[in-house]
Coordinates of C-alpha atoms and ligand atoms in Angstrom, one line a residue:
M196 CA -88.7 259.3 -63.8
K197 CA -87.6 262.3 -61.9
D198 CA -85.6 265.1 -63.4
L199 CA -81.9 265.0 -63.0
P200 CA -80.1 268.1 -61.9
A201 CA -79.5 270.6 -64.7
A202 CA -75.9 271.1 -65.6
G203 CA -75.0 274.8 -65.7
T204 CA -72.4 276.8 -67.6
N205 CA -68.9 277.8 -66.3
G206 CA -68.6 274.5 -64.4
S207 CA -71.6 275.7 -62.3
S208 CA -74.7 273.6 -61.8
L209 CA -78.0 273.8 -60.1
C210 CA -79.7 271.0 -58.1
T211 CA -83.3 271.5 -57.2
G212 CA -84.9 269.7 -54.3
I213 CA -87.2 270.4 -51.4
G214 CA -86.3 273.2 -48.9
V215 CA -86.9 271.7 -45.5
S216 CA -85.1 274.1 -43.2
P217 CA -85.1 277.8 -44.1
G218 CA -82.0 279.9 -44.5
I219 CA -79.3 280.5 -47.0
A220 CA -75.8 279.1 -46.5
I221 CA -72.8 279.9 -48.7
G222 CA -69.6 277.9 -48.2
P223 CA -67.4 275.0 -49.3
A224 CA -69.0 271.6 -49.7
Y225 CA -68.1 268.5 -47.8
L226 CA -69.1 265.3 -49.5
Y227 CA -70.2 262.9 -46.8
A228 CA -70.2 259.3 -48.1
R229 CA -71.7 256.8 -45.7
I230 CA -71.3 253.8 -47.9
P231 CA -69.2 252.1 -49.1
F232 CA -66.9 252.2 -46.2
E233 CA -63.7 252.5 -48.3
V234 CA -60.9 253.1 -45.9
Q235 CA -57.5 254.6 -47.0
Q236 CA -54.3 253.3 -45.6
R237 CA -52.5 255.6 -43.1
A238 CA -49.2 255.1 -41.3
I239 CA -49.4 255.2 -37.5
D240 CA -46.7 256.8 -35.5
P241 CA -44.9 254.0 -33.6
D242 CA -45.8 255.6 -30.2
L243 CA -49.5 255.5 -31.2
V244 CA -49.8 251.9 -32.3
G245 CA -51.0 250.8 -28.8
A246 CA -53.7 253.5 -29.0
E247 CA -54.7 252.2 -32.4
T248 CA -55.1 248.6 -31.3
A249 CA -57.2 250.0 -28.3
R250 CA -59.4 251.8 -30.8
F251 CA -59.9 248.6 -32.7
E252 CA -60.8 246.7 -29.5
Q253 CA -63.3 249.5 -28.5
A254 CA -64.9 249.2 -32.0
I255 CA -65.2 245.4 -31.5
R256 CA -66.8 246.0 -28.1
R257 CA -69.3 248.4 -29.6
A258 CA -70.1 246.0 -32.4
E259 CA -70.6 243.2 -29.9
R260 CA -73.0 245.5 -27.9
D261 CA -75.0 246.2 -31.1
L262 CA -75.2 242.5 -32.0
H263 CA -76.3 241.4 -28.5
K264 CA -79.2 243.8 -28.7
I265 CA -80.1 242.7 -32.2
I266 CA -80.0 239.1 -31.2
A267 CA -82.3 239.7 -28.2
V268 CA -84.9 241.5 -30.2
T269 CA -84.7 239.1 -33.2
R270 CA -85.0 236.1 -30.9
E271 CA -88.1 237.6 -29.2
K272 CA -89.8 238.8 -32.4
L273 CA -88.6 236.4 -35.1
G274 CA -87.5 233.3 -33.3
E275 CA -84.2 231.5 -32.7
G276 CA -83.7 230.6 -36.4
S277 CA -83.3 234.2 -37.4
A278 CA -81.3 235.1 -34.3
S279 CA -78.7 232.5 -35.2
I280 CA -77.5 234.6 -38.2
F281 CA -76.5 237.3 -35.8
E282 CA -75.1 234.9 -33.2
A283 CA -72.7 233.7 -36.0
Q284 CA -71.7 237.3 -36.7
L285 CA -71.0 237.8 -33.0
L286 CA -68.6 234.9 -33.0
M287 CA -66.9 236.2 -36.2
L288 CA -66.0 239.4 -34.5
R289 CA -63.3 237.6 -32.4
D290 CA -62.7 234.8 -34.9
E291 CA -59.4 233.3 -34.0
A292 CA -58.2 233.5 -37.6
M293 CA -59.1 237.2 -38.1
Y294 CA -59.1 239.1 -34.8
P295 CA -55.4 238.4 -34.0
E296 CA -54.5 239.0 -37.7
V297 CA -55.9 242.5 -37.6
I298 CA -54.0 243.2 -34.4
S299 CA -50.8 242.0 -35.8
C300 CA -51.4 243.9 -39.0
I301 CA -51.8 247.1 -37.0
E302 CA -48.7 246.4 -34.9
Q303 CA -46.3 245.0 -37.4
K304 CA -47.2 247.2 -40.4
G305 CA -47.9 250.3 -38.3
I306 CA -51.1 251.0 -40.2
N307 CA -54.6 252.3 -39.2
A308 CA -57.1 249.9 -37.7
G309 CA -59.8 250.6 -40.4
F310 CA -57.4 249.6 -43.2
A311 CA -56.2 246.6 -41.3
V312 CA -59.9 245.4 -40.7
Q313 CA -60.7 246.1 -44.4
S314 CA -57.7 244.2 -45.8
V315 CA -57.8 241.2 -43.4
M316 CA -61.6 240.8 -43.8
S317 CA -61.6 241.2 -47.6
K318 CA -59.0 238.5 -47.9
H319 CA -61.1 236.1 -45.8
R320 CA -64.2 237.1 -47.7
Q321 CA -62.5 236.3 -51.0
I322 CA -61.5 232.9 -49.7
M323 CA -65.1 232.2 -48.6
E324 CA -66.6 233.5 -51.9
A325 CA -64.4 231.1 -53.8
S326 CA -65.3 228.2 -51.7
D327 CA -67.3 225.1 -52.9
S328 CA -69.4 225.2 -49.8
E329 CA -72.6 227.1 -50.3
Y330 CA -72.7 227.6 -46.5
L331 CA -69.4 229.4 -46.6
R332 CA -70.3 231.5 -49.6
E333 CA -73.4 232.7 -47.8
R334 CA -71.4 233.5 -44.7
S335 CA -69.2 235.9 -46.8
N336 CA -72.1 238.4 -46.7
D337 CA -72.1 238.3 -43.0
L338 CA -68.4 239.1 -43.0
L339 CA -69.1 242.2 -45.1
D340 CA -71.8 243.2 -42.6
I341 CA -69.5 243.0 -39.6
Q342 CA -66.7 244.6 -41.5
D343 CA -69.0 247.6 -42.1
R344 CA -70.2 247.6 -38.5
I345 CA -66.6 247.7 -37.1
I346 CA -65.5 250.4 -39.6
R347 CA -68.5 252.4 -38.8
H348 CA -67.6 252.4 -35.2
L349 CA -64.0 253.2 -36.0
R350 CA -64.9 256.1 -38.3
R351 CA -67.5 257.9 -36.4
G352 CA -65.2 260.4 -34.6
R353 CA -62.8 260.6 -37.5
I354 CA -65.5 261.7 -40.0
L355 CA -66.7 264.4 -37.7
S356 CA -63.3 265.9 -37.2
A357 CA -62.8 265.9 -41.0
V358 CA -65.8 268.1 -41.5
D359 CA -64.9 271.8 -41.4
E360 CA -66.9 274.0 -39.2
D361 CA -68.1 276.3 -42.0
S362 CA -68.8 273.6 -44.6
I363 CA -72.1 272.5 -46.2
V364 CA -72.5 268.8 -46.0
I365 CA -73.7 267.0 -49.1
A366 CA -74.8 263.4 -48.6
E367 CA -76.9 260.7 -50.2
N368 CA -78.9 260.4 -47.0
L369 CA -78.4 261.4 -43.4
T370 CA -79.9 260.2 -40.1
A371 CA -81.3 262.4 -37.4
A372 CA -78.3 261.5 -35.3
D373 CA -75.9 262.6 -38.1
I374 CA -77.5 266.0 -38.1
I375 CA -77.1 266.4 -34.4
L376 CA -73.4 265.6 -34.6
F377 CA -72.8 267.8 -37.6
S378 CA -74.7 270.7 -36.1
R379 CA -72.5 270.5 -33.0
R380 CA -69.6 270.7 -35.3
G381 CA -71.0 273.9 -36.6
I382 CA -71.8 273.2 -40.2
L383 CA -73.6 275.9 -42.3
G384 CA -76.1 273.7 -44.0
C385 CA -76.8 270.3 -45.6
A386 CA -78.3 268.8 -48.7
T387 CA -79.2 265.2 -49.4
D388 CA -80.1 263.2 -52.5
F389 CA -83.1 261.6 -50.8
G390 CA -85.6 262.3 -48.0
G391 CA -88.9 264.2 -47.6
P392 CA -89.9 267.3 -45.7
T393 CA -91.3 265.4 -42.7
S394 CA -88.6 262.8 -42.4
H395 CA -87.0 263.0 -39.1
V396 CA -83.7 264.3 -40.5
S397 CA -85.6 267.3 -41.9
I398 CA -87.3 267.9 -38.6
M399 CA -84.0 267.8 -36.8
A400 CA -82.4 270.2 -39.3
R401 CA -85.1 272.7 -38.6
A402 CA -84.9 272.2 -34.9
L403 CA -81.2 272.9 -34.9
G404 CA -81.5 275.8 -37.3
V405 CA -79.4 274.1 -40.0
P406 CA -80.6 275.2 -43.5
A407 CA -81.3 272.1 -45.4
V408 CA -82.5 270.8 -48.8
V409 CA -83.5 267.2 -49.4
S410 CA -84.6 265.2 -52.4
T411 CA -82.0 266.8 -54.7
H412 CA -81.9 263.7 -57.0
G413 CA -78.2 263.4 -57.2
A414 CA -76.5 266.4 -55.6
T415 CA -73.7 264.0 -54.5
A416 CA -72.9 263.3 -58.2
Q417 CA -72.7 267.1 -58.9
V418 CA -70.6 268.2 -56.0
A419 CA -67.0 267.6 -54.9
T420 CA -65.5 268.4 -51.5
G421 CA -64.3 271.9 -51.6
D422 CA -66.6 273.2 -54.3
L423 CA -68.2 276.5 -53.4
V424 CA -72.0 276.0 -53.0
I425 CA -75.0 278.1 -52.2
L426 CA -77.7 276.3 -50.3
D427 CA -81.1 277.9 -50.4
G428 CA -83.2 276.1 -47.8
I429 CA -86.2 278.3 -48.5
R430 CA -86.5 277.6 -52.2
G431 CA -84.9 274.1 -52.0
E432 CA -81.9 274.8 -54.3
L433 CA -78.3 274.0 -54.3
L434 CA -76.1 276.0 -56.6
V435 CA -72.6 274.6 -57.3
N436 CA -69.7 276.8 -58.2
P437 CA -71.9 279.8 -58.9
D438 CA -70.5 282.8 -60.8
E439 CA -69.7 286.1 -59.0
A440 CA -73.0 287.8 -59.9
T441 CA -75.1 284.9 -58.5
L442 CA -73.0 284.9 -55.4
E443 CA -73.6 288.5 -54.9
R444 CA -77.4 288.1 -55.4
Y445 CA -77.5 285.4 -52.8
R446 CA -75.4 287.4 -50.3
V447 CA -78.2 290.0 -50.6
K448 CA -80.9 287.3 -50.1
Q449 CA -79.1 286.1 -47.1
K450 CA -79.2 289.6 -45.6
R451 CA -82.8 290.1 -46.5
Y452 CA -83.7 286.8 -44.8
K453 CA -81.9 287.7 -41.7
R454 CA -83.6 291.0 -41.6
L455 CA -87.0 289.5 -42.0
L456 CA -86.3 287.2 -39.1
Q457 CA -85.3 290.2 -37.0
E458 CA -88.6 292.0 -38.0
D459 CA -90.6 289.0 -37.0
K460 CA -89.1 289.2 -33.6
Q461 CA -91.2 292.3 -33.0
L462 CA -94.2 290.1 -32.9
V463 CA -92.9 288.0 -30.1
G464 CA -94.4 290.0 -27.3
L465 CA -97.8 290.4 -29.0
P466 CA -100.7 288.0 -28.4
A467 CA -101.5 285.2 -31.0
E468 CA -105.0 286.4 -31.5
T469 CA -107.3 286.7 -34.6
L470 CA -108.7 290.1 -35.6
D471 CA -112.0 289.1 -34.1
G472 CA -110.4 288.3 -30.7
H473 CA -110.0 284.5 -30.7
P474 CA -106.8 283.5 -29.0
V475 CA -104.7 280.7 -30.4
L476 CA -102.2 278.8 -28.3
L477 CA -98.8 278.7 -30.0
Q478 CA -96.5 276.1 -28.6
A479 CA -93.1 274.7 -29.4
N480 CA -92.1 271.3 -30.7
L481 CA -88.8 270.5 -29.1
E482 CA -86.3 267.6 -29.5
L483 CA -83.4 268.8 -27.5
K484 CA -82.9 270.9 -24.4
E485 CA -80.6 273.1 -26.4
E486 CA -83.7 274.5 -28.1
I487 CA -85.2 275.8 -24.8
P488 CA -83.9 279.4 -25.2
L489 CA -85.5 279.5 -28.7
M490 CA -88.9 279.3 -27.0
A491 CA -88.7 282.7 -25.3
E492 CA -86.9 284.2 -28.3
N493 CA -89.9 283.2 -30.5
G494 CA -92.8 283.6 -28.1
A495 CA -93.8 280.0 -27.5
Q496 CA -96.4 279.4 -24.8
G497 CA -95.3 276.0 -23.6
V498 CA -94.2 272.8 -25.3
G499 CA -96.9 271.1 -27.4
L500 CA -94.6 268.2 -28.3
F501 CA -91.3 267.1 -26.8
R502 CA -90.0 264.2 -28.9
T503 CA -88.2 262.3 -26.1
E504 CA -86.8 259.7 -28.4
M505 CA -84.2 262.2 -29.6
L506 CA -82.6 261.9 -26.2
L507 CA -81.9 258.2 -27.0
L508 CA -80.6 258.9 -30.4
M509 CA -78.3 261.6 -29.1
E510 CA -76.9 259.5 -26.3
G511 CA -76.5 256.6 -28.8
R512 CA -77.4 254.2 -26.0
A513 CA -80.2 251.8 -25.8
I514 CA -81.6 253.0 -22.5
V515 CA -81.1 256.3 -20.8
T516 CA -81.7 255.5 -17.1
E517 CA -84.6 256.7 -15.0
E518 CA -82.3 259.0 -13.1
E519 CA -80.8 260.6 -16.3
Q520 CA -84.3 261.1 -17.8
T521 CA -85.6 262.6 -14.5
V522 CA -82.7 265.2 -14.6
E523 CA -83.4 266.0 -18.3
Y524 CA -87.2 266.3 -18.0
T525 CA -87.1 268.2 -14.8
R526 CA -84.7 270.8 -16.4
V527 CA -87.2 271.2 -19.2
V528 CA -90.3 271.4 -17.0
E529 CA -88.6 274.0 -14.8
A530 CA -87.5 276.1 -17.7
V531 CA -90.9 276.0 -19.4
A532 CA -93.0 276.7 -16.3
P533 CA -95.4 278.3 -15.7
H534 CA -96.3 277.0 -19.2
T535 CA -97.0 273.4 -19.8
T536 CA -94.6 270.8 -21.2
T537 CA -96.1 267.9 -23.2
F538 CA -93.7 264.9 -23.2
R539 CA -94.4 262.4 -25.9
I540 CA -93.2 259.1 -24.6
L541 CA -90.7 257.2 -26.8
D542 CA -91.8 257.1 -30.4
L543 CA -89.1 254.6 -31.6
G544 CA -89.4 252.7 -34.9
G545 CA -90.4 254.1 -38.3
D546 CA -87.4 256.1 -39.5
K547 CA -86.0 256.5 -36.0
L548 CA -83.7 253.7 -35.5
L549 CA -84.6 251.2 -32.8
P550 CA -82.0 251.0 -30.1
M551 CA -82.2 247.3 -30.6
G552 CA -81.2 247.6 -34.3
H553 CA -84.2 245.6 -35.3
R554 CA -84.9 245.6 -39.1
E555 CA -88.4 245.4 -40.7
H556 CA -89.6 245.5 -44.3
N557 CA -92.3 248.1 -43.5
P558 CA -91.1 250.0 -40.4
F559 CA -93.8 252.7 -40.6
L560 CA -96.4 250.0 -40.4
G561 CA -94.5 247.9 -37.9
W562 CA -93.2 247.9 -34.4
R563 CA -93.4 251.5 -33.6
G564 CA -94.3 254.0 -30.8
I565 CA -96.8 252.7 -28.2
R566 CA -96.5 249.1 -29.7
I567 CA -92.9 248.9 -28.6
L568 CA -93.5 250.5 -25.2
L569 CA -96.4 248.2 -24.3
D570 CA -94.2 245.2 -25.3
K571 CA -91.2 246.6 -23.4
P572 CA -92.1 247.8 -19.9
E573 CA -88.4 248.1 -19.2
L574 CA -88.4 251.1 -21.6
L575 CA -91.9 252.5 -20.6
V576 CA -91.9 252.3 -16.8
P577 CA -88.6 254.1 -16.2
Q578 CA -89.7 256.8 -18.6
L579 CA -93.1 257.2 -16.9
R580 CA -91.4 257.4 -13.5
A581 CA -89.1 260.1 -14.8
I582 CA -91.9 262.1 -16.4
L583 CA -94.0 261.8 -13.2
R584 CA -91.1 262.9 -11.0
A585 CA -90.5 265.9 -13.3
S586 CA -94.3 266.7 -13.0
A587 CA -93.7 267.8 -9.4
H588 CA -91.8 270.8 -10.8
G589 CA -94.3 272.3 -13.1
P590 CA -97.3 271.7 -15.4
T591 CA -96.7 268.5 -17.4
R592 CA -98.7 266.4 -19.8
I593 CA -98.1 262.9 -21.3
L594 CA -98.7 262.2 -25.0
L595 CA -98.9 258.7 -26.5
P596 CA -97.5 258.1 -30.0
M597 CA -98.7 255.8 -32.8
I598 CA -102.0 254.9 -31.0
T599 CA -104.4 252.9 -33.3
R600 CA -106.7 251.2 -30.8
L601 CA -108.6 252.2 -27.6
S602 CA -107.2 249.1 -25.9
E603 CA -103.7 250.6 -26.1
V604 CA -104.9 253.7 -24.2
R605 CA -106.5 251.5 -21.6
Q606 CA -103.5 249.3 -21.2
F607 CA -101.3 252.4 -20.9
K608 CA -103.5 253.9 -18.3
Q609 CA -103.3 250.7 -16.2
I610 CA -99.5 250.8 -16.3
L611 CA -99.6 254.6 -15.4
A612 CA -101.8 253.9 -12.4
E613 CA -99.5 251.1 -11.2
T614 CA -96.5 253.4 -11.6
M615 CA -98.2 256.2 -9.7
D616 CA -99.0 253.8 -6.9
T617 CA -95.4 252.7 -6.6
L618 CA -94.1 256.2 -6.6
A619 CA -96.7 257.1 -3.9
T620 CA -95.6 254.2 -1.8
E621 CA -92.0 255.4 -2.1
G622 CA -93.1 258.9 -1.0
V623 CA -92.0 260.5 -4.3
P624 CA -93.9 263.7 -5.2
F625 CA -95.7 263.9 -8.6
D626 CA -98.8 265.3 -10.2
R627 CA -101.5 262.7 -9.8
T628 CA -103.9 264.6 -12.1
I629 CA -101.4 264.7 -15.0
S630 CA -103.2 264.9 -18.4
V631 CA -102.9 262.0 -20.8
G632 CA -103.5 262.7 -24.5
V633 CA -103.0 260.8 -27.8
M634 CA -101.4 261.6 -31.1
V635 CA -104.0 261.5 -33.8
E636 CA -101.7 260.3 -36.5
V637 CA -103.4 257.1 -37.7
P638 CA -106.8 257.3 -39.5
S639 CA -108.5 254.8 -37.1
V640 CA -108.1 257.3 -34.2
A641 CA -109.6 260.2 -36.2
L642 CA -112.4 258.1 -37.5
Q643 CA -113.2 257.0 -33.9
A644 CA -112.3 260.3 -32.4
D645 CA -115.5 260.5 -30.3
L646 CA -114.7 257.2 -28.6
F647 CA -111.1 258.3 -27.9
A648 CA -112.3 261.7 -26.7
A649 CA -114.3 260.1 -24.0
E650 CA -111.1 258.5 -22.5
V651 CA -108.3 261.0 -23.0
D652 CA -107.6 264.6 -21.8
F653 CA -106.4 266.0 -25.1
F654 CA -105.7 265.4 -28.7
S655 CA -102.6 266.3 -30.7
I656 CA -102.9 265.8 -34.4
G657 CA -99.7 264.5 -36.1
T658 CA -100.2 265.3 -39.7
N659 CA -96.8 264.1 -40.7
D660 CA -97.9 260.5 -40.1
L661 CA -101.6 261.1 -40.6
T662 CA -100.9 262.2 -44.2
Q663 CA -98.7 259.2 -45.0
Y664 CA -101.2 256.8 -43.5
V665 CA -104.3 258.4 -45.2
L666 CA -102.7 258.8 -48.6
A667 CA -100.5 255.6 -48.4
V668 CA -97.4 257.7 -49.2
D669 CA -94.1 257.3 -47.4
R670 CA -93.3 260.6 -45.7
G671 CA -89.6 260.1 -46.4
N672 CA -89.6 258.9 -50.0
D673 CA -88.7 261.6 -52.5
L674 CA -90.1 259.5 -55.4
V675 CA -93.6 260.0 -54.1
A676 CA -93.1 263.4 -52.5
E677 CA -95.5 265.0 -54.9
I678 CA -98.4 262.8 -53.7
Y679 CA -97.6 263.7 -50.1
N680 CA -100.2 266.5 -49.7
E681 CA -100.9 267.5 -46.2
L682 CA -103.7 269.8 -47.4
H683 CA -105.5 266.9 -49.2
P684 CA -109.2 267.2 -48.4
A685 CA -109.2 263.6 -46.9
V686 CA -106.5 264.7 -44.4
L687 CA -108.4 267.9 -43.6
E688 CA -111.7 266.0 -43.1
L689 CA -110.0 263.8 -40.5
I690 CA -108.7 266.9 -38.8
R691 CA -112.2 268.4 -38.8
M692 CA -113.7 265.3 -37.3
T693 CA -111.1 265.1 -34.6
A694 CA -111.7 268.8 -33.6
E695 CA -115.4 268.3 -33.6
A696 CA -115.2 265.2 -31.4
A697 CA -112.9 267.0 -29.0
H698 CA -115.1 270.0 -28.7
N699 CA -118.2 267.9 -28.1
V700 CA -116.7 266.7 -24.8
G701 CA -114.7 269.9 -24.1
I702 CA -111.1 268.6 -24.5
P703 CA -108.5 270.7 -26.3
V704 CA -107.1 269.8 -29.7
S705 CA -103.7 270.8 -30.9
L706 CA -101.8 270.1 -34.1
C707 CA -98.1 269.4 -34.0
G708 CA -97.2 268.1 -37.5
E709 CA -95.1 270.2 -39.9
L710 CA -98.4 271.3 -41.5
A711 CA -98.7 273.9 -38.7
T712 CA -95.6 275.7 -40.2
N713 CA -97.2 276.0 -43.6
L714 CA -98.5 279.5 -43.7
R715 CA -101.1 278.6 -46.3
A716 CA -102.5 276.0 -43.9
V717 CA -102.7 278.2 -40.7
P718 CA -106.0 279.9 -41.4
V719 CA -107.5 276.6 -42.7
L720 CA -106.5 274.7 -39.5
L721 CA -108.0 277.4 -37.3
G722 CA -111.2 277.2 -39.4
L723 CA -111.3 273.4 -38.9
G724 CA -111.4 274.0 -35.2
V725 CA -107.9 273.4 -34.1
D726 CA -107.3 275.3 -30.8
S727 CA -103.5 275.3 -30.7
L728 CA -100.6 274.9 -33.0
S729 CA -97.2 273.5 -32.1
A730 CA -94.1 273.9 -34.2
S731 CA -90.4 274.4 -34.2
P732 CA -90.0 277.7 -32.4
V733 CA -88.4 279.5 -35.3
Y734 CA -91.6 279.3 -37.3
L735 CA -93.9 280.7 -34.6
P736 CA -93.5 284.4 -35.3
A737 CA -94.5 284.0 -39.0
M738 CA -97.5 281.8 -38.0
K739 CA -98.5 284.5 -35.5
R740 CA -98.3 287.2 -38.3
V741 CA -100.9 285.2 -40.2
I742 CA -103.1 284.6 -37.2
R743 CA -103.1 288.3 -36.3
A744 CA -104.1 289.2 -39.9
M745 CA -107.2 287.0 -40.1
K746 CA -110.7 286.6 -38.6
R747 CA -111.8 283.2 -37.4
S748 CA -114.8 283.5 -39.6
E749 CA -112.5 283.8 -42.6
G750 CA -110.7 280.6 -41.5
K751 CA -114.0 278.8 -41.5
A752 CA -114.8 279.9 -45.1
L753 CA -111.3 278.9 -46.1
A754 CA -111.6 275.5 -44.5
A755 CA -114.8 274.9 -46.3
R756 CA -113.1 275.8 -49.6
A757 CA -110.1 273.6 -48.8
L758 CA -112.4 270.6 -48.0
A759 CA -114.2 271.0 -51.3
S760 CA -111.1 271.6 -53.4
S761 CA -110.2 269.0 -56.0
D762 CA -107.2 270.7 -57.3
P763 CA -104.3 271.2 -54.9
E764 CA -102.4 273.6 -57.2
D765 CA -105.5 275.8 -57.6
F766 CA -106.0 276.0 -53.8
R767 CA -102.4 276.7 -53.3
R768 CA -102.5 279.7 -55.7
F769 CA -105.7 280.9 -54.0
M770 CA -104.1 280.8 -50.6
D771 CA -101.0 282.6 -51.9
R772 CA -103.2 285.4 -53.1
W773 CA -105.1 285.4 -49.8
L774 CA -101.9 285.6 -47.8
E775 CA -100.6 288.3 -50.0
E776 CA -103.7 290.4 -49.4
H777 CA -103.9 289.7 -45.7
A778 CA -100.5 289.3 -44.3
C779 CA -97.8 291.4 -46.0
G780 CA -94.3 290.0 -46.1
V781 CA -95.0 286.3 -46.1
S782 CA -94.2 286.0 -49.8
F783 CA -90.6 285.6 -49.0
F784 CA -91.3 282.3 -47.3
L785 CA -93.8 281.2 -50.0
E786 CA -91.8 281.9 -53.1
G787 CA -88.2 282.3 -52.0
A788 CA -86.6 285.6 -52.6
D789 CA -85.5 286.3 -56.2
G790 CA -83.6 289.3 -57.1
Ligands
LIG873 C1 -96.5 263.6 -36.7 O1 -96.6 262.5 -37.1 O2 -97.1 264.6 -37.3 C2 -95.7 264.0 -35.5 C3 -95.7 265.2 -35.1 O3 -94.8 263.1 -35.0 P1 -93.4 262.6 -35.7 O4 -93.1 263.6 -36.8 O5 -92.4 262.6 -34.6 O6 -93.8 261.3 -36.2
LIG874 MG1 -95.8 260.9 -35.9

């Protein structure tokens, strides 16, 4: 069993977790409960009753839209039998007993739509649960499902406006989309009970510069809305109701951290080059166009990974049109030129919700990335057309996610060629020589890297997934977070093989997993033959500090040591000492900043 948070004295307590987005935030907590959707009754001003029924109708329409998508996908993937469950739910939304009753409840009692939905549906559920008919008893769960769905749509805007700008959000779990919305609201930081360092909510928190701690094992049970909390995203700690001396200590830490970031900025104009003169390409991982200014601020030389799926999550819509995508991508390409932008085509599935709301038992081993795109040309082709159209405005590359088989690359290239032909016929300009690369994030690709290298233009190693697939450990599951070791020799050996295969045929190999931001790993990765590193822009200056303090020959020796290491703790300590001797100042990132 995992440790529970330690209760402190003076009503204060400490929750330890994993720091996934650096920074220190001090402020009032906001406890964000996603479930259960318990709604409080509110009186509605008589003038606003019409608006409240309209809000209910809008939530119903949104729920209908969700269910239509779910039905289509379920029917296609699982057959008519499974789809019928959702068809029944769809009918329940406007059930002639319930729908009018909710409306009249809002109108006659003058109460909020959420409470009306909850009370009407609970009443009907109780009747169904008490029924003799097994069929009806089973249907009562469906009613709960649709009640949650409607209330979720009703609450979305309301929850956001309840969160204060300068608060620290504490939740059991958050989605990447939640973080985007909260960060736009201006929160100071967030902590979750669950999650791992490479889950997408952590990646988004880093991208948006929101200090974050995950895997706190129960912060939500320790914190109440309004409690004063200190969130240390470097050390992975949440201090609840700290005493004045602790507060003062962390205020100083906060200043020191900000100062360190300022000092790192001095490296921005300097080349990322080892002491023995080997240049390393440092590129940015981007998710949102809002991050583009961070590239220049942190000295990124292009985009190594643009996760295009975040566009869909943000828009909250199933499909962003070709036109909309063209506008977005062109804006990015133009801003990044003369450097290159690498667009990874939609990597949906896994922990990134499918727009179709499809549910799987094992999503990371399921319908994900290229598998979805090859099944759904209506998603792939508009995106390809948009990327190609953007390629007329600056250097652009295409990156394929979740590749496991050569046939997927070939099938993709066939579709790319056809799409290019159509664009050419239409007289639309694009770059016909656009590079196509694959994510090396599944062991099969690393093991057959020589075969893939013969058919693609570049490799990008995705250690976030590679680690989970090599070690059979879910990247987002805090219970097994200790086994999730990106520096495991088995992972490093696959990186080495990939780099070797790439260099044998002269194609570049970059690494865009979160491992690139681990300062202990940077010299090892260069030693394994990785040519370029791509990471959230805020990390690039510190990575550059390490690169400028090492010789490539040292990297090779460290890589050999890492490959042979049987004790991760021992290697970690060794690298800490090495970094301490070679690159002053990094200890703050490694150890946190006590005192
Ligand atoms: C990876 O798997 O390492 C990667 C960069 O892709 P993502 O984190 O989006 O799965
Ligand atoms: Mg991945």
